[in-house]
Amino acid sequence: MTASTVKERKIGGLYVSGEELAFPLKHTDVQAKIDGNLSRVEVTQTFENPFTKTLEAVYIFPLPDEAAVDEMEIKIRDRVIKGNIKKREEAQQIYEKAKQEGQTAGLLEQERDNIFTQSLANILPGEEIQVTIRYSDSLKFAGGNYEFVFPMVVGPRYIPGTPLDSNVGGGTAPAPMTQNQDTDVVPDASRLNAPILPEEMRSRHNINVTVEIDAGVPVQKIESPSHKLKIEHLEEGCVQIQLSDDDTIPNKDLILRYQIAGENTQTTVLTQADERGGHFAIYLIPAIKYQSDEIIPKDIVFLVDTSGSQSGAPLQKCQELMRQFINGLNSHDTFSILDFSNTVRQLSQTPLTNTDSNRKKAIDYINTLCARGATEMLSGIRAAINVPTLEGRVRTVVLLTDGYIGNENQICAEVQQSLEPGNRLYSFGAGSSVNRLLINRVAEVGRGIPCIIRHDEPTEDVTEKFFRRINNPVLTDIEIIWEGKGEPPTLYPEKAPDLFAEQPLVLFGRKQDGIPGKLRISGTSVVGKRYEKTFNLKFDPEEGNSAVAQLWGRQRIKALTNEMFAYETKAGVEAVTETALTYQLLSPYTAFVAVSEEVRVNPDGETVSVQVPVEMPEGVSYEGVFGAEIVEERSRGLSMPTAMQAQTLGGLTARGSSPLSPQATHGGQSLSAIARSSFKRRSGANAFSRMADSPQITIIRATGLDEDAIARLNQHLQTLTLPSRTNGEMVFECVVQKGRLKRVMLDEEASTVKIAKIVDLIKRSLLKWRVPPSVTGTVTVTLSLQS
């Protein structure tokens, strides 16, 4: 047997052998050091092979969505192997080659800004291997409180779209969607969801977190709404905080809040200099009083997620927030209420005035909300944005959700493209382990503010702060001007947002030539007065904090990827990749890989590949995610383990479903009927002929494809119906992996058609094309569109 024919059994991560359950992930240890506004965090994951065969372990886990991950290493016995940052495809190839040749290897990849995959190949039976990941992050600061957050589990993501494994071209309906099926909307869905442990079952995996705060002055009012803490005050204002021994299950975000003694720092400036230039971070809290008597009539649209994952505590928290929101409206405000799951429902067709009878009507509607079905958030967002706006009012959309979806970019792109200038979107994430990436980004592009509230936290302060903020920003029309020699610094965010009550302005900059100068920040206060603050910036290589440069690189990557919410571009991907390699950062297009020098296992031996199971997030309903029928079936199955067989509790059942891989139902309602209906609607226009005025799509150039592949792709594209009167050329660069076009990027410089809707339609069609086995690497296709 050759290395290429090594027998490998892939299992869902929960392994039954006789009476014993075996779990590859043994322990996670987190060491965080906080200095002022910055944190440096070290995460060590300990894996152990409990089997008698060589193990490959795959673990999906979260990190903060703006963390700058810049180090990874693996430790085998006493030897430490440092990971190297590479382009993602190159790192994957190095890892696969090492795995086939019997070397022990580790691969760290980023699936989303807050979802990561750790793969470890060729762990010997009984062997223990440690993976250490290091990152820098910037602490949140609001209302006098610093907040440190460490997420511990990825909640089950709902995946919309048509499965890529369905035979769409043959005219049959798409197969039922599961959470681990790639779709034309979320082509990497299979990499987002880990198997979830059955209810009432615990793995041996636990987590320890130690946080050291060095504030230089006494730290006070330390609290956590999520965990029990052990607190030890050290010398010179330092504090060490650990999780209580009975609160180490990794099923919820750690939220740690504290204050420092004395006056709250209004301004912090941090700098760093090296061969890449001078870097700086500015944290500015303008000393401006909030004017509570300046109130503008508002039109608020409340959009509530009522999909299955919201069942129980999350929806109850959203209902509690909604009741307080309705009762807290000003007398001249108007409001609407919409809720969404498979479909969108609404309280009224038009906004309601704030009267006693309308408030009662709203509260009655809120009280009857129930959670079931899929998380079709895009429909909800579109409906909320399109609610008629009364003349003379500012539209405010308020989204309440756990954010458990895999199509975050699609949602952010819709807000980015469709929310009218001057309107705002605020997002509230309710639960123990919400999708902070979605909550943060959708508010950012919606020019609002995100808020995370646990399902068991009081809501009074949250609603009071919300109204205090939306009534009026504190500082608007912010301008940033460089006064000094040389080129001005590159700043992120590129356009400063309006500031609200108790919200700091956070800027990250790089002065490539390192020449000092002044940065002047000005804006208009709520009472119309001009506000101004000037900073003297000097860059001393002998002083400073190295994390500042890494965080600037991370903010640049974030800004570049935010520009690609609608679709990826060749130039954008190249810019992100270049930045990530320069600053040694993990990104969607780079990965860390570490490989042992020696061959450690027999390349021809049998390997067990295990995806590590995770806890269901605290407060999330199993029935809401999986459906009552599947939960009942699984509870019966647990009482009958199969001895002496490689049987996974998260594996295939007799009917071929995967009950511990969360279904895309998010409420137990199968989406096969929905998928079939959607397919019929899409294919109906193409059943006999193309629409008469739909553009003709023709491949005029292609590299990486032979004549037969070009002919097949050309035939595949003819089933696509595009908007009429579209003419021009589009150039796509595509990365081929395992018989699929895994990444489809538009070359904007070479394309004359760049309309987001058309790019999306063609991209989704390309993703569904079955690539011939002879095609590998990168493919470039130039399409002509002629009406």
mmCIF file of N, CA and C in Angstrom, residues 524-571:
data_model
loop_
_atom_site.group_PDB
_atom_site.id
_atom_site.type_symbol
_atom_site.label_atom_id
_atom_site.label_comp_id
_atom_site.label_asym_id
_atom_site.label_seq_id
_atom_site.Cartn_x
_atom_site.Cartn_y
_atom_site.Cartn_z
ATOM 1 N N THR A 524 -18.452 68.005 15.368
ATOM 2 C CA THR A 524 -19.522 68.881 15.829
ATOM 3 C C THR A 524 -20.260 68.213 16.974
ATOM 4 N N SER A 525 -20.390 68.920 18.096
ATOM 5 C CA SER A 525 -21.086 68.362 19.257
ATOM 6 C C SER A 525 -22.589 68.455 19.053
ATOM 7 N N VAL A 526 -23.323 67.827 19.958
ATOM 8 C CA VAL A 526 -24.768 67.751 19.825
ATOM 9 C C VAL A 526 -25.428 69.122 19.874
ATOM 10 N N VAL A 527 -24.788 70.105 20.518
ATOM 11 C CA VAL A 527 -25.360 71.455 20.593
ATOM 12 C C VAL A 527 -24.799 72.362 19.515
ATOM 13 N N GLY A 528 -24.065 71.777 18.557
ATOM 14 C CA GLY A 528 -23.577 72.546 17.429
ATOM 15 C C GLY A 528 -22.224 73.189 17.611
ATOM 16 N N LYS A 529 -21.580 72.989 18.750
ATOM 17 C CA LYS A 529 -20.266 73.565 18.986
ATOM 18 C C LYS A 529 -19.179 72.707 18.330
ATOM 19 N N ARG A 530 -18.077 73.360 17.967
ATOM 20 C CA ARG A 530 -16.958 72.651 17.348
ATOM 21 C C ARG A 530 -16.073 72.049 18.425
ATOM 22 N N TYR A 531 -15.760 70.772 18.275
ATOM 23 C CA TYR A 531 -14.864 70.072 19.201
ATOM 24 C C TYR A 531 -13.555 69.789 18.477
ATOM 25 N N GLU A 532 -12.422 69.929 19.193
ATOM 26 C CA GLU A 532 -11.127 69.692 18.552
ATOM 27 C C GLU A 532 -10.125 69.143 19.551
ATOM 28 N N LYS A 533 -9.299 68.210 19.094
ATOM 29 C CA LYS A 533 -8.260 67.606 19.924
ATOM 30 C C LYS A 533 -7.060 67.309 19.025
ATOM 31 N N THR A 534 -5.853 67.661 19.497
ATOM 32 C CA THR A 534 -4.637 67.452 18.715
ATOM 33 C C THR A 534 -3.689 66.521 19.455
ATOM 34 N N PHE A 535 -3.069 65.606 18.713
ATOM 35 C CA PHE A 535 -2.133 64.636 19.284
ATOM 36 C C PHE A 535 -0.760 64.802 18.634
ATOM 37 N N ASN A 536 0.278 64.880 19.460
ATOM 38 C CA ASN A 536 1.650 64.866 18.971
ATOM 39 C C ASN A 536 2.125 63.417 18.896
ATOM 40 N N LEU A 537 2.500 62.986 17.714
ATOM 41 C CA LEU A 537 2.894 61.594 17.513
ATOM 42 C C LEU A 537 4.382 61.500 17.184
ATOM 43 N N LYS A 538 5.103 60.728 17.985
ATOM 44 C CA LYS A 538 6.500 60.436 17.746
ATOM 45 C C LYS A 538 6.695 58.930 17.777
ATOM 46 N N PHE A 539 7.602 58.441 16.939
ATOM 47 C CA PHE A 539 7.802 57.008 16.809
ATOM 48 C C PHE A 539 9.222 56.646 17.196
ATOM 49 N N ASP A 540 9.363 56.049 18.376
ATOM 50 C CA ASP A 540 10.676 55.677 18.914
ATOM 51 C C ASP A 540 10.826 54.167 18.871
ATOM 52 N N PRO A 541 11.784 53.668 18.064
ATOM 53 C CA PRO A 541 11.965 52.203 17.980
ATOM 54 C C PRO A 541 12.331 51.556 19.308
ATOM 55 N N GLU A 542 12.863 52.353 20.248
ATOM 56 C CA GLU A 542 13.282 51.802 21.532
ATOM 57 C C GLU A 542 12.120 51.663 22.505
ATOM 58 N N GLU A 543 11.007 52.293 22.196
ATOM 59 C CA GLU A 543 9.849 52.249 23.084
ATOM 60 C C GLU A 543 8.632 51.759 22.310
ATOM 61 N N GLY A 544 7.545 51.585 23.026
ATOM 62 C CA GLY A 544 6.299 51.231 22.360
ATOM 63 C C GLY A 544 5.882 49.801 22.609
ATOM 64 N N ASN A 545 4.736 49.456 22.065
ATOM 65 C CA ASN A 545 4.128 48.140 22.248
ATOM 66 C C ASN A 545 3.993 47.472 20.889
ATOM 67 N N SER A 546 4.616 46.307 20.735
ATOM 68 C CA SER A 546 4.607 45.622 19.435
ATOM 69 C C SER A 546 3.201 45.243 18.983
ATOM 70 N N ALA A 547 2.272 45.125 19.922
ATOM 71 C CA ALA A 547 0.909 44.754 19.555
ATOM 72 C C ALA A 547 0.234 45.820 18.707
ATOM 73 N N VAL A 548 0.697 47.082 18.819
ATOM 74 C CA VAL A 548 0.069 48.173 18.067
ATOM 75 C C VAL A 548 0.192 47.934 16.567
ATOM 76 N N ALA A 549 1.376 47.497 16.117
ATOM 77 C CA ALA A 549 1.572 47.220 14.692
ATOM 78 C C ALA A 549 0.687 46.068 14.236
ATOM 79 N N GLN A 550 0.606 45.013 15.055
ATOM 80 C CA GLN A 550 -0.210 43.859 14.678
ATOM 81 C C GLN A 550 -1.691 44.246 14.588
ATOM 82 N N LEU A 551 -2.135 45.084 15.498
ATOM 83 C CA LEU A 551 -3.538 45.498 15.478
ATOM 84 C C LEU A 551 -3.836 46.409 14.290
ATOM 85 N N TRP A 552 -2.853 47.238 13.881
ATOM 86 C CA TRP A 552 -3.062 48.021 12.659
ATOM 87 C C TRP A 552 -3.212 47.083 11.458
ATOM 88 N N GLY A 553 -2.334 46.074 11.382
ATOM 89 C CA GLY A 553 -2.452 45.112 10.292
ATOM 90 C C GLY A 553 -3.793 44.411 10.301
ATOM 91 N N ARG A 554 -4.268 44.044 11.501
ATOM 92 C CA ARG A 554 -5.572 43.375 11.611
ATOM 93 C C ARG A 554 -6.709 44.307 11.180
ATOM 94 N N GLN A 555 -6.621 45.582 11.541
ATOM 95 C CA GLN A 555 -7.659 46.531 11.140
ATOM 96 C C GLN A 555 -7.646 46.775 9.634
ATOM 97 N N ARG A 556 -6.470 46.755 9.042
ATOM 98 C CA ARG A 556 -6.402 46.891 7.581
ATOM 99 C C ARG A 556 -7.061 45.690 6.907
ATOM 100 N N ILE A 557 -6.776 44.502 7.406
ATOM 101 C CA ILE A 557 -7.402 43.296 6.851
ATOM 102 C C ILE A 557 -8.920 43.384 6.993
ATOM 103 N N LYS A 558 -9.378 43.815 8.146
ATOM 104 C CA LYS A 558 -10.819 43.962 8.367
ATOM 105 C C LYS A 558 -11.428 44.946 7.374
ATOM 106 N N ALA A 559 -10.784 46.101 7.179
ATOM 107 C CA ALA A 559 -11.314 47.099 6.258
ATOM 108 C C ALA A 559 -11.361 46.570 4.830
ATOM 109 N N LEU A 560 -10.318 45.861 4.419
ATOM 110 C CA LEU A 560 -10.275 45.311 3.066
ATOM 111 C C LEU A 560 -11.346 44.241 2.859
ATOM 112 N N THR A 561 -11.535 43.381 3.864
ATOM 113 C CA THR A 561 -12.554 42.333 3.723
ATOM 114 C C THR A 561 -13.958 42.923 3.800
ATOM 115 N N ASN A 562 -14.141 44.012 4.559
ATOM 116 C CA ASN A 562 -15.450 44.672 4.594
ATOM 117 C C ASN A 562 -15.843 45.201 3.216
ATOM 118 N N GLU A 563 -14.847 45.562 2.415
ATOM 119 C CA GLU A 563 -15.129 46.029 1.054
ATOM 120 C C GLU A 563 -15.575 44.882 0.148
ATOM 121 N N MET A 564 -15.380 43.648 0.609
ATOM 122 C CA MET A 564 -15.734 42.477 -0.206
ATOM 123 C C MET A 564 -16.924 41.716 0.376
ATOM 124 N N PHE A 565 -17.799 42.396 1.122
ATOM 125 C CA PHE A 565 -19.000 41.735 1.633
ATOM 126 C C PHE A 565 -19.833 41.168 0.486
ATOM 127 N N ALA A 566 -19.992 41.946 -0.590
ATOM 128 C CA ALA A 566 -20.846 41.510 -1.699
ATOM 129 C C ALA A 566 -20.180 40.406 -2.515
ATOM 130 N N TYR A 567 -18.907 40.551 -2.790
ATOM 131 C CA TYR A 567 -18.169 39.523 -3.532
ATOM 132 C C TYR A 567 -16.674 39.779 -3.379
ATOM 133 N N GLU A 568 -15.901 38.690 -3.495
ATOM 134 C CA GLU A 568 -14.452 38.806 -3.405
ATOM 135 C C GLU A 568 -13.893 39.318 -4.731
ATOM 136 N N THR A 569 -12.857 40.153 -4.623
ATOM 137 C CA THR A 569 -12.173 40.650 -5.811
ATOM 138 C C THR A 569 -10.733 40.171 -5.803
ATOM 139 N N LYS A 570 -10.167 40.061 -6.987
ATOM 140 C CA LYS A 570 -8.774 39.611 -7.109
ATOM 141 C C LYS A 570 -7.842 40.580 -6.391
ATOM 142 N N ALA A 571 -8.027 41.885 -6.605
ATOM 143 C CA ALA A 571 -7.158 42.880 -5.971
ATOM 144 C C ALA A 571 -7.340 42.894 -4.465
#
